[in-house]
PDB file of C-alpha atoms in Angstrom:
ATOM      1  CA  UNK C   1      -9.395 -23.913  14.885  1.00 67.00           C
ATOM      2  CA  UNK C   2     -11.304 -22.455  11.476  1.00 72.00           C
ATOM      3  CA  UNK C   3     -12.883 -19.076  12.317  1.00 75.00           C
ATOM      4  CA  UNK C   4     -16.526 -19.042  12.160  1.00 80.00           C
ATOM      5  CA  UNK C   5     -18.002 -16.734   9.471  1.00 81.00           C
ATOM      6  CA  UNK C   6     -20.838 -14.905  11.039  1.00 84.00           C
ATOM      7  CA  UNK C   7     -21.556 -11.246  11.414  1.00 86.00           C
ATOM      8  CA  UNK C   8     -19.289 -10.805  14.607  1.00 89.00           C
ATOM      9  CA  UNK C   9     -16.361 -12.362  12.458  1.00 87.00           C
ATOM     10  CA  UNK C  10     -17.096  -9.841   9.320  1.00 89.00           C
ATOM     11  CA  UNK C  11     -17.684  -6.895  11.489  1.00 91.00           C
ATOM     12  CA  UNK C  12     -14.113  -7.185  12.602  1.00 92.00           C
ATOM     13  CA  UNK C  13     -12.992  -6.744   8.784  1.00 95.00           C
ATOM     14  CA  UNK C  14     -15.342  -4.325   7.616  1.00 95.00           C
ATOM     15  CA  UNK C  15     -13.462  -1.051   8.360  1.00 95.00           C
ATOM     16  CA  UNK C  16     -10.413  -2.653   6.193  1.00 96.00           C
ATOM     17  CA  UNK C  17     -12.714  -3.800   3.378  1.00 97.00           C
ATOM     18  CA  UNK C  18     -14.435  -0.621   3.315  1.00 95.00           C
ATOM     19  CA  UNK C  19     -11.355   1.311   3.118  1.00 96.00           C
ATOM     20  CA  UNK C  20      -9.821  -0.596   0.671  1.00 97.00           C
ATOM     21  CA  UNK C  21     -12.997  -0.528  -1.745  1.00 96.00           C
ATOM     22  CA  UNK C  22     -13.135   3.448  -1.243  1.00 94.00           C
ATOM     23  CA  UNK C  23      -9.612   3.808  -2.290  1.00 95.00           C
ATOM     24  CA  UNK C  24     -10.306   1.712  -5.421  1.00 92.00           C
ATOM     25  CA  UNK C  25     -13.458   3.142  -6.275  1.00 89.00           C
ATOM     26  CA  UNK C  26     -14.388   6.619  -6.836  1.00 78.00           C
ATOM     27  CA  UNK C  27     -17.782   6.443  -5.639  1.00 86.00           C
ATOM     28  CA  UNK C  28     -18.333   6.088  -1.855  1.00 89.00           C
ATOM     29  CA  UNK C  29     -21.980   4.444  -2.112  1.00 92.00           C
ATOM     30  CA  UNK C  30     -20.784   1.863  -4.909  1.00 93.00           C
ATOM     31  CA  UNK C  31     -17.783   1.135  -2.512  1.00 95.00           C
ATOM     32  CA  UNK C  32     -20.249   0.438   0.327  1.00 95.00           C
ATOM     33  CA  UNK C  33     -22.547  -1.395  -1.974  1.00 94.00           C
ATOM     34  CA  UNK C  34     -19.371  -3.601  -3.190  1.00 95.00           C
ATOM     35  CA  UNK C  35     -18.489  -4.455   0.663  1.00 96.00           C
ATOM     36  CA  UNK C  36     -22.134  -5.302   1.552  1.00 96.00           C
ATOM     37  CA  UNK C  37     -22.235  -7.675  -1.446  1.00 95.00           C
ATOM     38  CA  UNK C  38     -19.009  -9.131  -0.263  1.00 96.00           C
ATOM     39  CA  UNK C  39     -20.466  -9.809   3.176  1.00 95.00           C
ATOM     40  CA  UNK C  40     -23.542 -11.316   1.528  1.00 94.00           C
ATOM     41  CA  UNK C  41     -21.462 -13.580  -0.652  1.00 93.00           C
ATOM     42  CA  UNK C  42     -19.219 -14.509   2.344  1.00 93.00           C
ATOM     43  CA  UNK C  43     -22.159 -15.471   4.616  1.00 91.00           C
ATOM     44  CA  UNK C  44     -23.481 -17.596   1.572  1.00 90.00           C
ATOM     45  CA  UNK C  45     -20.281 -19.506   1.112  1.00 89.00           C
ATOM     46  CA  UNK C  46     -19.370 -19.767   4.885  1.00 86.00           C
ATOM     47  CA  UNK C  47     -19.229 -23.379   4.837  1.00 85.00           C
ATOM     48  CA  UNK C  48     -16.922 -23.278   1.975  1.00 83.00           C
ATOM     49  CA  UNK C  49     -14.382 -21.506   4.073  1.00 85.00           C
ATOM     50  CA  UNK C  50     -11.649 -23.774   4.830  1.00 83.00           C
ATOM     51  CA  UNK C  51      -9.313 -21.648   6.859  1.00 81.00           C
ATOM     52  CA  UNK C  52      -6.507 -22.258   4.397  1.00 78.00           C
ATOM     53  CA  UNK C  53      -6.136 -18.536   4.286  1.00 83.00           C
ATOM     54  CA  UNK C  54      -6.841 -15.750   6.793  1.00 90.00           C
ATOM     55  CA  UNK C  55     -10.508 -14.769   6.780  1.00 92.00           C
ATOM     56  CA  UNK C  56      -9.576 -11.194   5.856  1.00 94.00           C
ATOM     57  CA  UNK C  57      -7.673 -12.497   2.641  1.00 94.00           C
ATOM     58  CA  UNK C  58     -10.515 -14.675   1.746  1.00 94.00           C
ATOM     59  CA  UNK C  59     -12.886 -11.680   2.091  1.00 96.00           C
ATOM     60  CA  UNK C  60     -10.742  -9.472   0.090  1.00 97.00           C
ATOM     61  CA  UNK C  61     -10.363 -12.078  -2.688  1.00 95.00           C
ATOM     62  CA  UNK C  62     -14.288 -11.588  -3.001  1.00 95.00           C
ATOM     63  CA  UNK C  63     -14.157  -8.128  -2.959  1.00 97.00           C
ATOM     64  CA  UNK C  64     -11.640  -8.001  -5.786  1.00 96.00           C
ATOM     65  CA  UNK C  65     -14.099 -10.099  -7.652  1.00 94.00           C
ATOM     66  CA  UNK C  66     -17.100  -7.826  -7.127  1.00 94.00           C
ATOM     67  CA  UNK C  67     -14.975  -4.848  -7.811  1.00 92.00           C
ATOM     68  CA  UNK C  68     -13.775  -6.535 -11.072  1.00 89.00           C
ATOM     69  CA  UNK C  69     -17.584  -7.598 -11.945  1.00 90.00           C
ATOM     70  CA  UNK C  70     -18.750  -4.070 -11.451  1.00 88.00           C
ATOM     71  CA  UNK C  71     -15.964  -2.629 -13.745  1.00 84.00           C
ATOM     72  CA  UNK C  72     -16.672  -4.879 -16.471  1.00 85.00           C
ATOM     73  CA  UNK C  73     -20.432  -4.173 -16.229  1.00 85.00           C
ATOM     74  CA  UNK C  74     -19.174  -0.590 -16.344  1.00 79.00           C
ATOM     75  CA  UNK C  75     -17.449  -1.235 -19.557  1.00 72.00           C
ATOM     76  CA  UNK C  76     -14.005  -0.913 -17.909  1.00 61.00           C
ATOM     77  CA  UNK C  77     -11.439  -3.410 -18.268  1.00 53.00           C
ATOM     78  CA  UNK C  78      -9.705  -4.556 -14.726  1.00 48.00           C
ATOM     79  CA  UNK C  79      -6.906  -6.446 -16.549  1.00 49.00           C
ATOM     80  CA  UNK C  80      -4.175  -6.228 -14.164  1.00 47.00           C
ATOM     81  CA  UNK C  81      -1.363  -4.967 -16.764  1.00 43.00           C
ATOM     82  CA  UNK C  82       1.589  -6.755 -15.869  1.00 40.00           C
ATOM     83  CA  UNK C  83       3.435  -5.243 -18.442  1.00 39.00           C
ATOM     84  CA  UNK C  84       2.948  -1.802 -16.663  1.00 42.00           C
ATOM     85  CA  UNK C  85       5.567  -2.762 -14.412  1.00 41.00           C
ATOM     86  CA  UNK C  86       8.143  -2.645 -17.551  1.00 42.00           C
ATOM     87  CA  UNK C  87       6.887  -0.086 -19.771  1.00 39.00           C
ATOM     88  CA  UNK C  88       7.737   2.676 -17.560  1.00 43.00           C
ATOM     89  CA  UNK C  89       4.763   4.916 -17.720  1.00 48.00           C
ATOM     90  CA  UNK C  90       3.935   4.153 -14.318  1.00 58.00           C
ATOM     91  CA  UNK C  91       7.583   4.911 -13.127  1.00 81.00           C
ATOM     92  CA  UNK C  92       9.476   6.856 -10.773  1.00 90.00           C
ATOM     93  CA  UNK C  93      12.011   7.975 -13.187  1.00 89.00           C
ATOM     94  CA  UNK C  94      11.419  11.639 -12.599  1.00 92.00           C
ATOM     95  CA  UNK C  95      12.574  11.022  -8.932  1.00 95.00           C
ATOM     96  CA  UNK C  96      16.093  10.102  -9.804  1.00 96.00           C
ATOM     97  CA  UNK C  97      18.777  11.632 -11.898  1.00 96.00           C
ATOM     98  CA  UNK C  98      20.643   9.623 -14.750  1.00 94.00           C
ATOM     99  CA  UNK C  99      23.516   8.777 -12.223  1.00 95.00           C
ATOM    100  CA  UNK C 100      20.894   7.073  -9.733  1.00 95.00           C
ATOM    101  CA  UNK C 101      21.024   9.803  -7.193  1.00 96.00           C
ATOM    102  CA  UNK C 102      17.687  11.567  -5.861  1.00 97.00           C
ATOM    103  CA  UNK C 103      16.638  14.590  -7.815  1.00 96.00           C
ATOM    104  CA  UNK C 104      15.473  16.097  -4.484  1.00 95.00           C
ATOM    105  CA  UNK C 105      17.397  15.635  -1.528  1.00 97.00           C
ATOM    106  CA  UNK C 106      14.780  13.808   0.968  1.00 97.00           C
ATOM    107  CA  UNK C 107      14.187  16.055   4.027  1.00 97.00           C
ATOM    108  CA  UNK C 108      14.347  15.227   7.640  1.00 97.00           C
ATOM    109  CA  UNK C 109      10.818  14.389   8.938  1.00 97.00           C
ATOM    110  CA  UNK C 110      10.595  15.639  12.434  1.00 91.00           C
ATOM    111  CA  UNK C 111       8.635  13.451  14.958  1.00 91.00           C
ATOM    112  CA  UNK C 112       6.545  11.722  12.143  1.00 96.00           C
ATOM    113  CA  UNK C 113       4.726   9.752  14.906  1.00 96.00           C
ATOM    114  CA  UNK C 114       2.853  13.059  15.660  1.00 96.00           C
ATOM    115  CA  UNK C 115       1.405  12.910  12.256  1.00 97.00           C
ATOM    116  CA  UNK C 116      -0.473   9.767  13.161  1.00 97.00           C
ATOM    117  CA  UNK C 117      -2.587  11.701  15.769  1.00 96.00           C
ATOM    118  CA  UNK C 118      -3.870  13.979  13.086  1.00 95.00           C
ATOM    119  CA  UNK C 119      -6.842  13.065  10.990  1.00 94.00           C
ATOM    120  CA  UNK C 120      -5.845  15.400   8.224  1.00 96.00           C
ATOM    121  CA  UNK C 121      -2.666  13.653   7.971  1.00 97.00           C
ATOM    122  CA  UNK C 122      -4.773  10.446   7.101  1.00 97.00           C
ATOM    123  CA  UNK C 123      -6.657  12.385   4.447  1.00 97.00           C
ATOM    124  CA  UNK C 124      -3.398  13.631   2.777  1.00 98.00           C
ATOM    125  CA  UNK C 125      -2.123   9.960   2.825  1.00 98.00           C
ATOM    126  CA  UNK C 126      -5.335   8.772   1.268  1.00 97.00           C
ATOM    127  CA  UNK C 127      -5.154  11.468  -1.525  1.00 96.00           C
ATOM    128  CA  UNK C 128      -1.693  10.359  -2.277  1.00 97.00           C
ATOM    129  CA  UNK C 129      -2.646   6.787  -2.595  1.00 97.00           C
ATOM    130  CA  UNK C 130      -5.401   7.988  -5.075  1.00 95.00           C
ATOM    131  CA  UNK C 131      -2.603   9.557  -6.944  1.00 94.00           C
ATOM    132  CA  UNK C 132      -1.022   6.170  -7.584  1.00 95.00           C
ATOM    133  CA  UNK C 133      -1.931   4.172 -10.878  1.00 92.00           C
ATOM    134  CA  UNK C 134      -4.844   1.761 -10.144  1.00 89.00           C
ATOM    135  CA  UNK C 135      -2.430  -1.238 -10.476  1.00 91.00           C
ATOM    136  CA  UNK C 136       0.152   0.171  -8.051  1.00 94.00           C
ATOM    137  CA  UNK C 137      -2.385   1.258  -5.433  1.00 95.00           C
ATOM    138  CA  UNK C 138      -4.098  -2.277  -5.738  1.00 96.00           C
ATOM    139  CA  UNK C 139      -0.807  -4.055  -5.107  1.00 97.00           C
ATOM    140  CA  UNK C 140       0.074  -1.622  -2.297  1.00 98.00           C
ATOM    141  CA  UNK C 141      -3.062  -1.614  -0.532  1.00 98.00           C
ATOM    142  CA  UNK C 142      -3.259  -5.431  -0.677  1.00 98.00           C
ATOM    143  CA  UNK C 143      -0.062  -5.509   1.046  1.00 98.00           C
ATOM    144  CA  UNK C 144      -0.022  -2.820   3.399  1.00 98.00           C
ATOM    145  CA  UNK C 145      -3.945  -2.520   4.293  1.00 97.00           C
ATOM    146  CA  UNK C 146      -4.988  -6.004   3.933  1.00 96.00           C
ATOM    147  CA  UNK C 147      -1.703  -7.748   5.095  1.00 95.00           C
ATOM    148  CA  UNK C 148      -1.412  -9.906   2.059  1.00 96.00           C
ATOM    149  CA  UNK C 149       1.932 -11.564   1.736  1.00 95.00           C
ATOM    150  CA  UNK C 150       3.800 -11.498  -1.636  1.00 95.00           C
ATOM    151  CA  UNK C 151       2.786 -14.975  -2.850  1.00 94.00           C
ATOM    152  CA  UNK C 152      -0.730 -14.164  -2.206  1.00 95.00           C
ATOM    153  CA  UNK C 153      -0.715 -10.897  -4.071  1.00 96.00           C
ATOM    154  CA  UNK C 154       0.806 -12.742  -7.002  1.00 93.00           C
ATOM    155  CA  UNK C 155      -1.716 -15.517  -6.883  1.00 92.00           C
ATOM    156  CA  UNK C 156      -4.513 -13.037  -6.510  1.00 93.00           C
ATOM    157  CA  UNK C 157      -3.791 -10.554  -9.229  1.00 93.00           C
ATOM    158  CA  UNK C 158      -1.729 -13.258 -11.434  1.00 92.00           C
ATOM    159  CA  UNK C 159       1.240 -11.070 -11.468  1.00 91.00           C
ATOM    160  CA  UNK C 160       4.902 -12.233 -11.144  1.00 94.00           C
ATOM    161  CA  UNK C 161       6.747 -11.700  -8.120  1.00 92.00           C
ATOM    162  CA  UNK C 162       9.150  -9.523  -9.800  1.00 93.00           C
ATOM    163  CA  UNK C 163       6.515  -7.320 -11.050  1.00 94.00           C
ATOM    164  CA  UNK C 164       4.847  -7.261  -7.731  1.00 95.00           C
ATOM    165  CA  UNK C 165       8.097  -5.926  -6.044  1.00 96.00           C
ATOM    166  CA  UNK C 166       8.404  -3.266  -9.056  1.00 96.00           C
ATOM    167  CA  UNK C 167       4.940  -1.933  -8.243  1.00 96.00           C
ATOM    168  CA  UNK C 168       5.388  -2.018  -4.481  1.00 97.00           C
ATOM    169  CA  UNK C 169       8.688  -0.144  -4.967  1.00 97.00           C
ATOM    170  CA  UNK C 170       6.794   2.422  -7.187  1.00 96.00           C
ATOM    171  CA  UNK C 171       4.168   3.016  -4.928  1.00 97.00           C
ATOM    172  CA  UNK C 172       6.459   3.379  -1.809  1.00 98.00           C
ATOM    173  CA  UNK C 173       8.823   5.819  -3.614  1.00 97.00           C
ATOM    174  CA  UNK C 174       5.792   7.743  -4.974  1.00 97.00           C
ATOM    175  CA  UNK C 175       3.946   7.902  -1.743  1.00 98.00           C
ATOM    176  CA  UNK C 176       6.979   9.044   0.336  1.00 98.00           C
ATOM    177  CA  UNK C 177       7.648  11.813  -2.113  1.00 97.00           C
ATOM    178  CA  UNK C 178       3.908  12.718  -2.010  1.00 97.00           C
ATOM    179  CA  UNK C 179       3.766  12.654   1.817  1.00 98.00           C
ATOM    180  CA  UNK C 180       7.109  14.740   2.044  1.00 97.00           C
ATOM    181  CA  UNK C 181       5.690  17.604  -0.347  1.00 96.00           C
ATOM    182  CA  UNK C 182       2.049  17.627   1.111  1.00 97.00           C
ATOM    183  CA  UNK C 183       2.608  17.185   4.673  1.00 97.00           C
ATOM    184  CA  UNK C 184       6.128  17.127   6.095  1.00 97.00           C
ATOM    185  CA  UNK C 185       7.847  19.892   3.966  1.00 93.00           C
ATOM    186  CA  UNK C 186       4.556  21.582   3.229  1.00 87.00           C
TER     187      UNK C 186
ATOM    188  CA  UNK Q   1      30.178  -2.077  -7.497  1.00 74.00           C
ATOM    189  CA  UNK Q   2      28.704   0.685  -5.416  1.00 88.00           C
ATOM    190  CA  UNK Q   3      24.841   0.784  -5.209  1.00 96.00           C
ATOM    191  CA  UNK Q   4      23.018   4.023  -6.612  1.00 97.00           C
ATOM    192  CA  UNK Q   5      20.403   5.633  -4.714  1.00 98.00           C
ATOM    193  CA  UNK Q   6      17.892   4.523  -6.887  1.00 97.00           C
ATOM    194  CA  UNK Q   7      18.924   0.850  -6.493  1.00 97.00           C
ATOM    195  CA  UNK Q   8      18.978   1.266  -2.789  1.00 98.00           C
ATOM    196  CA  UNK Q   9      15.335   2.558  -2.666  1.00 98.00           C
ATOM    197  CA  UNK Q  10      14.311  -0.935  -4.276  1.00 98.00           C
ATOM    198  CA  UNK Q  11      16.300  -2.911  -1.742  1.00 98.00           C
ATOM    199  CA  UNK Q  12      14.719  -0.647   0.878  1.00 98.00           C
ATOM    200  CA  UNK Q  13      11.463  -1.579  -0.628  1.00 98.00           C
ATOM    201  CA  UNK Q  14      12.161  -5.212  -0.989  1.00 98.00           C
ATOM    202  CA  UNK Q  15      13.392  -5.709   2.663  1.00 98.00           C
ATOM    203  CA  UNK Q  16       9.817  -4.869   3.569  1.00 98.00           C
ATOM    204  CA  UNK Q  17       8.485  -7.766   1.971  1.00 98.00           C
ATOM    205  CA  UNK Q  18      11.381 -10.492   1.982  1.00 97.00           C
ATOM    206  CA  UNK Q  19      14.511 -11.379   3.769  1.00 97.00           C
ATOM    207  CA  UNK Q  20      17.345  -9.879   1.906  1.00 98.00           C
ATOM    208  CA  UNK Q  21      20.434 -12.033   0.845  1.00 98.00           C
ATOM    209  CA  UNK Q  22      23.584 -11.376   2.809  1.00 98.00           C
ATOM    210  CA  UNK Q  23      25.329  -9.723  -0.273  1.00 97.00           C
ATOM    211  CA  UNK Q  24      22.348  -7.303  -0.481  1.00 97.00           C
ATOM    212  CA  UNK Q  25      22.331  -6.609   3.072  1.00 98.00           C
ATOM    213  CA  UNK Q  26      25.954  -5.999   3.132  1.00 97.00           C
ATOM    214  CA  UNK Q  27      25.850  -3.723   0.353  1.00 97.00           C
ATOM    215  CA  UNK Q  28      22.823  -1.917   1.419  1.00 98.00           C
ATOM    216  CA  UNK Q  29      24.563  -1.105   4.857  1.00 97.00           C
ATOM    217  CA  UNK Q  30      27.767   0.186   3.223  1.00 97.00           C
ATOM    218  CA  UNK Q  31      25.796   2.567   1.076  1.00 98.00           C
ATOM    219  CA  UNK Q  32      23.539   3.565   4.233  1.00 98.00           C
ATOM    220  CA  UNK Q  33      26.554   4.101   6.172  1.00 97.00           C
ATOM    221  CA  UNK Q  34      27.610   7.146   3.639  1.00 97.00           C
ATOM    222  CA  UNK Q  35      24.313   8.218   2.384  1.00 97.00           C
ATOM    223  CA  UNK Q  36      22.221  10.743   4.353  1.00 97.00           C
ATOM    224  CA  UNK Q  37      19.142  10.720   1.789  1.00 98.00           C
ATOM    225  CA  UNK Q  38      18.921   6.862   1.747  1.00 98.00           C
ATOM    226  CA  UNK Q  39      19.336   7.018   5.719  1.00 98.00           C
ATOM    227  CA  UNK Q  40      16.299   9.173   5.798  1.00 98.00           C
ATOM    228  CA  UNK Q  41      14.210   7.324   3.310  1.00 98.00           C
ATOM    229  CA  UNK Q  42      14.754   3.947   5.177  1.00 98.00           C
ATOM    230  CA  UNK Q  43      13.022   5.490   8.232  1.00 98.00           C
ATOM    231  CA  UNK Q  44      10.308   7.191   6.178  1.00 98.00           C
ATOM    232  CA  UNK Q  45       9.469   3.965   4.357  1.00 98.00           C
ATOM    233  CA  UNK Q  46       9.263   2.193   7.722  1.00 98.00           C
ATOM    234  CA  UNK Q  47       7.031   5.242   8.828  1.00 98.00           C
ATOM    235  CA  UNK Q  48       4.775   4.748   5.954  1.00 98.00           C
ATOM    236  CA  UNK Q  49       4.071   1.066   6.720  1.00 98.00           C
ATOM    237  CA  UNK Q  50       3.139   2.207  10.473  1.00 98.00           C
ATOM    238  CA  UNK Q  51       0.886   4.881   8.969  1.00 98.00           C
ATOM    239  CA  UNK Q  52      -0.918   2.258   6.517  1.00 98.00           C
ATOM    240  CA  UNK Q  53      -1.454  -0.091   9.657  1.00 96.00           C
ATOM    241  CA  UNK Q  54      -3.279   2.817  11.174  1.00 96.00           C
ATOM    242  CA  UNK Q  55      -5.362   3.921   8.235  1.00 96.00           C
ATOM    243  CA  UNK Q  56      -8.462   1.862   8.699  1.00 90.00           C
ATOM    244  CA  UNK Q  57      -8.629   1.717  12.398  1.00 87.00           C
ATOM    245  CA  UNK Q  58     -11.710   3.994  13.460  1.00 76.00           C
ATOM    246  CA  UNK Q  59     -10.439   7.104  14.839  1.00 70.00           C
ATOM    247  CA  UNK Q  60     -11.596   9.177  17.831  1.00 60.00           C
ATOM    248  CA  UNK Q  61     -13.661  12.082  16.325  1.00 50.00           C
ATOM    249  CA  UNK Q  62     -12.117  14.346  19.041  1.00 48.00           C
ATOM    250  CA  UNK Q  63      -8.732  14.082  17.144  1.00 48.00           C
ATOM    251  CA  UNK Q  64     -10.181  16.377  14.108  1.00 47.00           C
ATOM    252  CA  UNK Q  65     -10.298  19.508  16.333  1.00 46.00           C
ATOM    253  CA  UNK Q  66      -6.423  19.324  16.606  1.00 46.00           C
ATOM    254  CA  UNK Q  67      -4.605  21.714  14.246  1.00 44.00           C
TER     255      UNK Q  67
END
């Protein structure tokens, strides 16, 4: 049964859309505006929602377009540099030695679940996400925050599956190192 | 051919998104059996996923008084 697009349905997804927007856009009020515009757009287009994707995927897609429009107006290109997965500027080479071993031995994280009860941990996690390149962050957030599947990400951002997994790999390795440095080993 | 930790980190990431092929799985398990670093990373990447699933959930204000 196709879910009904109404305010109650949108409210369920609000925290996720807001968090996604705030991690992609620096200014909080702009992020909030983007989400509001997304909801307006969704309510207007509600009849056209066929239920082919999940509601969250559909809403996120609208949000991504709003963000792209906003950036274009602000004079910044939002082109998803698919090549960025290959040119190495966003790479994680600095974390590994020539022979493929870690430069720094990953530490033992004692009772990491404890961190999930502390708000400051999530502030650190968000700071680490903001340290990623825009593209890596976008792919990572679509996957882990918004629950997109790989094919959905590829379709949405027009990147190849390979580049998708390269970007996710880099994001995860970078975030792991960041969390270790700023929380677990701090 | 033995996998390097860098290659293993890629497989550890990939297994969060797709089912690994049998050969990948075998090589991964062999490496993990001998490498403490990558064994730790496997658990930590899994934890990262859990943390992300909690990120957007509204949190109780009283938790900010901890630590």
